[in-house]
mmCIF file of C-alpha atoms in Angstrom:
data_model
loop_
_atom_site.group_PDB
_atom_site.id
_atom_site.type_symbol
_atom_site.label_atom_id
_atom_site.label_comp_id
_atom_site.label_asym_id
_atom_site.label_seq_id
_atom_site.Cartn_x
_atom_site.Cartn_y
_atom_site.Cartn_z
ATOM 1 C CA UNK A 1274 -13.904 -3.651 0.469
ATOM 2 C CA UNK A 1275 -11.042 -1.475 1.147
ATOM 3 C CA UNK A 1276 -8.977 -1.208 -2.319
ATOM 4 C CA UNK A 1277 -6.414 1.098 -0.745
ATOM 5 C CA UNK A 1278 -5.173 2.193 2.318
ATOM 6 C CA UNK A 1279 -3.873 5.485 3.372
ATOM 7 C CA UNK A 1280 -0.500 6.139 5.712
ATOM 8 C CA UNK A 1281 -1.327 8.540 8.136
ATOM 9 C CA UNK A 1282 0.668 11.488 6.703
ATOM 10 C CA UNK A 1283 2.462 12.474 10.501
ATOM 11 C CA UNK A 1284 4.609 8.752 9.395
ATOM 12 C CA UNK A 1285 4.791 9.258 5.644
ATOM 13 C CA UNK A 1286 6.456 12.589 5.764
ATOM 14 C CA UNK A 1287 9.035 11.636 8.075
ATOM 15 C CA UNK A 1288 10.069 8.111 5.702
ATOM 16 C CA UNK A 1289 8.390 8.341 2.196
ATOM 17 C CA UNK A 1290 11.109 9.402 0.581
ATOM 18 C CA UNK A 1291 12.998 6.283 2.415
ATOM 19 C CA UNK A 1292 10.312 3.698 1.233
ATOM 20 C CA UNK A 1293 10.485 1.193 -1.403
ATOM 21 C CA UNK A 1294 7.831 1.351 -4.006
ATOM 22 C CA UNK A 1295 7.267 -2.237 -2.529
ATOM 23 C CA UNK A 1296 6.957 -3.361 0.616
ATOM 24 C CA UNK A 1297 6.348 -6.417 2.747
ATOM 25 C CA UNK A 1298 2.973 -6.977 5.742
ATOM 26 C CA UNK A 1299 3.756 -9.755 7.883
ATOM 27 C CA UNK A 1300 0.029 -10.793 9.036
ATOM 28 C CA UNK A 1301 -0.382 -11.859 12.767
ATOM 29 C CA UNK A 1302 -0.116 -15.570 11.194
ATOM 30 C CA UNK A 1303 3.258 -14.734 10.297
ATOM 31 C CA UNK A 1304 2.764 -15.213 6.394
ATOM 32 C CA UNK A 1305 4.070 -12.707 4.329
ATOM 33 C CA UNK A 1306 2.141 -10.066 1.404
ATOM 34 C CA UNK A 1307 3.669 -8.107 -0.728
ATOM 35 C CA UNK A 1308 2.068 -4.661 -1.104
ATOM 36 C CA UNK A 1309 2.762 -1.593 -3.715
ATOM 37 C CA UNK A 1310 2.839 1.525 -2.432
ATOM 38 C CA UNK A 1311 1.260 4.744 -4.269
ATOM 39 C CA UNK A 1312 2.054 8.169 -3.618
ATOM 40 C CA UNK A 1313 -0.933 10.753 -4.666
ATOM 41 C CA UNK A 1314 -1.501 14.199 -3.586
ATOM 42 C CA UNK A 1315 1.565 13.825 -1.452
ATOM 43 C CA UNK A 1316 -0.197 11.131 0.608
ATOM 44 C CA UNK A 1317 1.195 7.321 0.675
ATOM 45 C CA UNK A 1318 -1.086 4.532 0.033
ATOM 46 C CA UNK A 1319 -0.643 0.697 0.540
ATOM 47 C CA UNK A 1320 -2.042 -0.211 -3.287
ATOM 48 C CA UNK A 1321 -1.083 -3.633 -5.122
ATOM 49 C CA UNK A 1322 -1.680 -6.566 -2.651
ATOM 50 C CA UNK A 1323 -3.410 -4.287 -0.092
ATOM 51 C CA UNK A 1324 -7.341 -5.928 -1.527
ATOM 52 C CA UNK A 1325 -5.749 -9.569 -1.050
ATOM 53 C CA UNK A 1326 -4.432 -9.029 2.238
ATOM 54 C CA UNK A 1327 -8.093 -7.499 3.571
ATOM 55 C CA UNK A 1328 -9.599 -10.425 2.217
ATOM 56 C CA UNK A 1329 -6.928 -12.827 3.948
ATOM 57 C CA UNK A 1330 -7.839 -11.337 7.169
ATOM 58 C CA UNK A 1331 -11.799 -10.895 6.849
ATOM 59 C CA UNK A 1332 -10.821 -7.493 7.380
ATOM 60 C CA UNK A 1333 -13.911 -5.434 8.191
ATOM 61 C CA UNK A 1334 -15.105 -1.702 8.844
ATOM 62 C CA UNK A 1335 -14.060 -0.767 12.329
ATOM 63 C CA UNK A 1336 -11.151 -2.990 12.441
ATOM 64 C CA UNK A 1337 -8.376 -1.779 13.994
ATOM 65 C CA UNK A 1338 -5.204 -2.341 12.528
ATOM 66 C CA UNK A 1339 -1.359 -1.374 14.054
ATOM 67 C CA UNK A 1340 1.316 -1.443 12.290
ATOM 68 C CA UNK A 1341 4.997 -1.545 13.255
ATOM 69 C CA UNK A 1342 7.472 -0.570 10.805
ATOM 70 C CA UNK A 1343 11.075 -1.990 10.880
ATOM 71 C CA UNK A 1344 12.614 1.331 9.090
ATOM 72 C CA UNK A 1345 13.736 -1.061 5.315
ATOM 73 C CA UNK A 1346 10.563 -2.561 4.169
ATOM 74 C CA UNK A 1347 8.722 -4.437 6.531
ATOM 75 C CA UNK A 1348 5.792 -3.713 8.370
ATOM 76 C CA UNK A 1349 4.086 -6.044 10.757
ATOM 77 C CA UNK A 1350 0.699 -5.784 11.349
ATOM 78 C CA UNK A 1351 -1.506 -6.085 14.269
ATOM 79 C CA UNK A 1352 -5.441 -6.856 13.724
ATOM 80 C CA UNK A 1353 -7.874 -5.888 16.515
ATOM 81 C CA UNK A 1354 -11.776 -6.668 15.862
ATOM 82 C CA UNK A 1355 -13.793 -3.156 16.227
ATOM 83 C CA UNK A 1356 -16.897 -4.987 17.140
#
């Protein structure tokens, strides 16, 4: 299971300094997580909430996942099955 979840680092050093150390996934159901974010070795992770939210989804290896970003706190996530 995937217990955290890296931002790729070309995003996170352009807003991390912007982000709240909480922030909100709106699943392609529309429900809403909340997820903590972690910053470690100057790399952001999606932490708290991140290991309920993969569950939610059945969220497997080779899943492809794209997320959009609404600049506050938001981020709205796209699931695409990698099989």
């Amino acid at each position: 299971m995937l217990l955290l979840q890296a931002l790729p680092k070309t995003f996170s050093n352009n807003v991390k300094k912007k982000l709240p150390e909480n922030v909100t996934l709106k699943g392609p159901s529309g429900v809403l997580w909340n997820i903590g974010l972690k910053t470690k070795d100057d790399t952001v992770y999606f932490v708290d909430g991140w290991e309920r939210f993969v569950k939610d989804h059945s969220l497997k290896e080779n899943d492809f996942l794209l997320f959009k970003y609404n600049g506050e706190s938001l981020f709205e996530v796209f699931i695409f099955d990698g099989e």
